[in-house]
Amino acid sequence: MKKVKAGLIAAITATVLAACGSSETKSEEKGETWREIQEEGEIVVATPGTLYPASYYPEDSDKLTGYDVEVMREIGKRLDLEIVFEEMDFDSMFASLTSGRVDVAPAGMREEIKDKYSYSEPYKYSYATMIVREEDVESYDSLEDLEGKVAGGAATTVYSDIAEKFGAELKTYGNVTNDVYLRDVDVGRTDVIINDYYLQRLALESLPQLDVTMHPDLKFHTNNQRAVIEEGAHTFRDKIDGALDEMRKDGTLTELSKEFFGGEDVSQKPEEDIREIEGIE
């Protein structure tokens, strides 16, 4: 992705700036990210390719699509850059961003990493909910009832953090499709999934044969989706934010949202009564 020569120049420049001790100049040096991307003519984006409807392959199709995917493609068009997708599981995204393998990792902002990267403005708003077996709905009056349950999830997501905070045992998965998570709840390998409301609602609609359901009352942890990029790459971030602002104003974000989320506009903040969780950001 990045040229070796460019990386060498950046390393030399960083060394010189460190000797100078100028934080302002160091910040400006990070502006090289945007120039490098322009020279390459592309933005490399990490994506799972297995998460309907954010990033997935439709049945009988080899073309990647989804809300996150098409938002990134539209940003590329407006910045006159090609979008190249690197498929990987969520746990690999930030390591790939740090190493320079990718330029963008679509994700939410988390407390333990928020100072390590730069973030665009949100292009998706949502909140978390729980998927449980239908016969077990009444066993969950609150998040505190997760104590002793087995929760399915990826190892480093905020949803897994929530499950563990309330005493659940975590069963982790790699880069698998949503139906794997849901089938494991159905057959009893796990008890619960904590995840994004909009994603899980659509997943359940596509698998009506499973004896699982979304808890009707438990809504918690507002969250959003952003383009996560290299820390300090302010020019690049501003370019992405500019494209997203145009997409909000001309209705493109709303159109894409309604296309992939069953008519819902996830580009707007939800108006639900949602429980926030202390210690989880």
XYZ file of C-alpha atoms in Angstrom:
281
model
C 0.000 0.000 0.000
C 2.424 2.648 1.156
C 5.633 2.930 -0.806
C 8.771 1.908 1.109
C 10.460 5.117 0.027
C 7.653 7.223 1.445
C 7.816 5.323 4.726
C 11.570 5.840 4.941
C 11.237 9.571 4.337
C 8.516 9.791 6.973
C 10.706 7.927 9.480
C 13.660 10.241 8.829
C 11.415 13.297 9.104
C 9.960 12.041 12.374
C 13.447 11.589 13.802
C 14.439 15.122 12.876
C 11.235 16.540 14.313
C 11.706 14.617 17.527
C 15.104 16.270 17.905
C 13.493 19.662 17.348
C 10.832 18.923 19.939
C 8.100 20.784 18.047
C 4.683 19.152 18.616
C 3.083 21.479 16.084
C 5.566 20.453 13.403
C 5.059 16.792 14.269
C 1.352 17.248 13.739
C 2.005 18.815 10.349
C 4.251 15.891 9.396
C 1.243 13.637 9.754
C -0.352 15.585 6.898
C 1.851 13.498 4.639
C -0.773 10.758 4.966
C -3.152 12.583 2.632
C -0.422 13.321 0.100
C 0.689 9.682 0.111
C -2.888 8.528 -0.463
C -3.275 10.947 -3.357
C -0.041 9.689 -4.891
C -1.239 6.087 -4.578
C -4.624 7.032 -5.998
C -6.480 4.774 -3.571
C -7.794 4.370 -0.048
C -7.402 0.884 1.433
C -10.299 0.032 3.748
C -10.503 -2.858 6.224
C -13.837 -4.684 6.155
C -15.134 -8.074 7.368
C -17.120 -9.060 4.276
C -19.258 -11.283 6.516
C -21.441 -8.769 8.376
C -24.886 -8.245 6.865
C -25.942 -5.538 6.018
C -22.765 -3.531 6.702
C -20.243 -5.552 4.673
C -21.259 -8.767 2.905
C -21.631 -10.701 -0.335
C -25.230 -11.124 -1.535
C -26.278 -14.667 -2.347
C -24.948 -15.798 -5.739
C -22.787 -12.683 -6.058
C -19.055 -12.106 -5.798
C -19.394 -8.327 -5.405
C -18.882 -6.954 -1.911
C -21.571 -4.532 -0.783
C -23.288 -3.211 2.350
C -23.834 0.116 4.074
C -20.241 0.586 5.262
C -18.921 -0.575 1.893
C -21.077 1.759 -0.178
C -20.446 4.728 2.137
C -16.714 4.208 1.634
C -17.128 3.839 -2.127
C -19.083 7.096 -2.244
C -16.380 8.859 -0.224
C -13.849 7.572 -2.760
C -15.865 8.981 -5.655
C -16.084 12.388 -4.049
C -12.357 12.437 -3.300
C -11.527 11.097 -6.789
C -9.821 8.032 -5.312
C -10.268 4.298 -5.792
C -11.492 2.330 -2.766
C -9.725 -0.997 -2.230
C -11.108 -3.378 0.406
C -8.989 -5.703 2.537
C -11.169 -8.353 4.178
C -10.322 -9.288 7.762
C -11.932 -9.915 11.125
C -12.603 -7.065 13.517
C -9.738 -8.006 15.819
C -7.236 -7.513 12.965
C -8.460 -4.111 11.806
C -6.609 -1.881 14.244
C -3.369 -3.812 13.973
C -3.592 -3.433 10.180
C -4.292 0.282 10.552
C -1.285 0.713 12.852
C 1.008 -1.242 10.534
C -0.070 0.750 7.470
C -1.646 -2.207 5.704
C -4.929 -0.263 5.530
C -5.816 3.444 5.597
C -9.305 3.206 7.111
C -11.018 0.877 9.587
C -14.775 1.529 9.931
C -15.534 1.198 13.648
C -16.847 2.920 16.726
C -14.805 5.045 19.106
C -13.563 3.125 22.151
C -12.010 4.536 25.317
C -8.850 2.424 25.263
C -7.958 3.357 21.675
C -9.499 6.785 21.110
C -6.183 8.596 21.658
C -4.298 6.222 19.320
C -6.218 7.083 16.144
C -8.149 9.864 14.441
C -11.878 9.577 13.770
C -14.265 11.000 11.197
C -17.686 12.322 12.158
C -20.229 9.482 12.583
C -22.088 8.181 9.541
C -24.182 5.646 11.489
C -25.879 5.904 14.895
C -27.302 2.986 16.825
C -27.445 1.234 20.183
C -26.942 -2.265 21.564
C -29.492 -4.945 22.310
C -29.582 -8.638 23.237
C -30.511 -11.730 21.210
C -31.758 -14.652 23.340
C -33.779 -17.827 22.897
C -37.494 -17.049 22.751
C -38.285 -19.184 25.798
C -35.660 -17.296 27.823
C -36.825 -13.708 27.249
C -38.423 -13.431 30.699
C -35.135 -14.525 32.309
C -33.586 -11.175 31.377
C -35.024 -8.180 33.185
C -31.775 -6.226 33.049
C -28.127 -6.477 32.031
C -27.379 -7.787 35.509
C -29.067 -11.053 34.468
C -26.090 -11.777 32.193
C -24.258 -13.146 35.246
C -23.193 -16.723 34.520
C -24.512 -16.762 30.939
C -22.417 -17.588 27.848
C -22.232 -14.690 25.394
C -21.048 -15.071 21.809
C -18.901 -12.334 20.297
C -15.580 -11.176 18.905
C -12.778 -10.840 21.443
C -12.147 -7.107 21.296
C -15.531 -5.486 20.638
C -17.344 -3.176 23.012
C -20.204 -5.717 23.056
C -17.897 -8.344 24.511
C -16.722 -5.781 27.067
C -20.338 -5.253 28.116
C -20.983 -9.001 28.424
C -17.909 -9.499 30.601
C -18.665 -6.428 32.718
C -21.955 -7.993 33.739
C -20.487 -11.412 34.504
C -21.059 -13.390 31.313
C -18.564 -15.951 30.040
C -17.361 -14.987 26.566
C -17.273 -17.441 23.649
C -15.197 -15.795 20.920
C -15.402 -16.254 17.162
C -13.234 -15.328 14.216
C -14.521 -13.688 11.042
C -17.773 -15.692 10.760
C -21.149 -14.733 9.347
C -23.966 -13.605 11.614
C -25.946 -16.825 11.226
C -23.183 -18.737 13.045
C -23.691 -16.583 16.141
C -27.467 -16.903 15.963
C -27.509 -20.669 15.394
C -25.282 -21.184 18.429
C -27.822 -19.384 20.610
C -30.623 -21.399 19.030
C -29.012 -24.787 19.806
C -27.731 -23.775 23.243
C -23.988 -23.469 22.632
C -24.331 -19.885 23.837
C -27.094 -18.032 25.688
C -26.961 -14.517 24.338
C -25.547 -12.171 21.725
C -24.998 -8.509 22.497
C -24.693 -6.467 19.341
C -25.962 -3.590 17.230
C -29.755 -3.236 17.126
C -30.086 -2.554 13.399
C -27.689 -5.302 12.331
C -29.315 -7.921 14.526
C -32.865 -6.964 13.585
C -32.116 -7.609 9.916
C -30.193 -10.794 10.696
C -33.206 -12.173 12.574
C -35.530 -11.287 9.696
C -33.346 -13.308 7.336
C -33.389 -16.407 9.623
C -37.006 -16.795 10.779
C -36.572 -20.532 11.361
C -34.377 -19.944 14.413
C -35.977 -19.935 17.865
C -34.243 -16.719 18.909
C -35.478 -13.180 19.331
C -34.395 -9.647 20.147
C -35.200 -8.658 23.713
C -38.092 -6.179 23.449
C -37.158 -3.976 26.403
C -33.376 -3.922 26.848
C -31.768 -1.053 24.924
C -28.373 0.190 26.026
C -25.054 1.735 25.028
C -25.547 4.263 22.251
C -22.837 3.885 19.641
C -21.823 5.137 16.246
C -19.752 4.124 13.240
C -16.878 6.260 11.959
C -13.942 6.075 9.606
C -10.967 5.385 11.890
C -7.602 6.493 10.486
C -3.995 7.087 11.483
C -3.586 9.260 14.572
C -2.818 12.856 13.662
C -3.791 12.509 9.975
C -5.914 15.646 10.214
C -5.930 16.559 6.539
C -7.123 13.088 5.565
C -9.774 13.163 8.294
C -11.009 16.569 7.120
C -11.310 15.301 3.550
C -13.415 12.350 4.715
C -15.557 14.619 6.906
C -16.076 16.974 3.969
C -17.326 14.127 1.793
C -19.609 12.839 4.569
C -21.032 16.334 5.121
C -21.897 16.578 1.425
C -23.533 13.141 1.604
C -25.680 14.207 4.559
C -26.786 17.422 2.892
C -27.659 15.876 -0.473
C -29.442 12.878 1.091
C -26.970 10.208 -0.036
C -26.398 8.860 3.493
C -30.138 8.602 4.089
C -30.666 6.821 0.761
C -27.908 4.297 1.454
C -29.207 3.704 4.967
C -32.745 3.035 3.817
C -31.451 0.708 1.110
C -29.539 -1.501 3.543
C -31.498 -1.086 6.798
C -35.047 -1.787 5.677
C -36.109 1.830 5.329
C -34.486 3.001 8.588
C -32.289 6.094 8.585
C -29.268 5.163 10.695
C -27.514 8.395 9.728
C -29.706 10.155 12.338
C -29.346 9.840 16.112
C -31.959 7.461 17.635
C -34.727 8.931 19.773
C -34.930 5.970 22.138
C -34.623 5.829 25.943
C -31.285 4.046 26.058
C -29.306 3.001 29.145
C -25.694 4.133 29.208
C -23.190 1.903 30.994
C -20.632 3.369 33.365
C -17.097 2.441 32.368
C -18.068 1.525 28.789
C -17.469 4.087 26.042
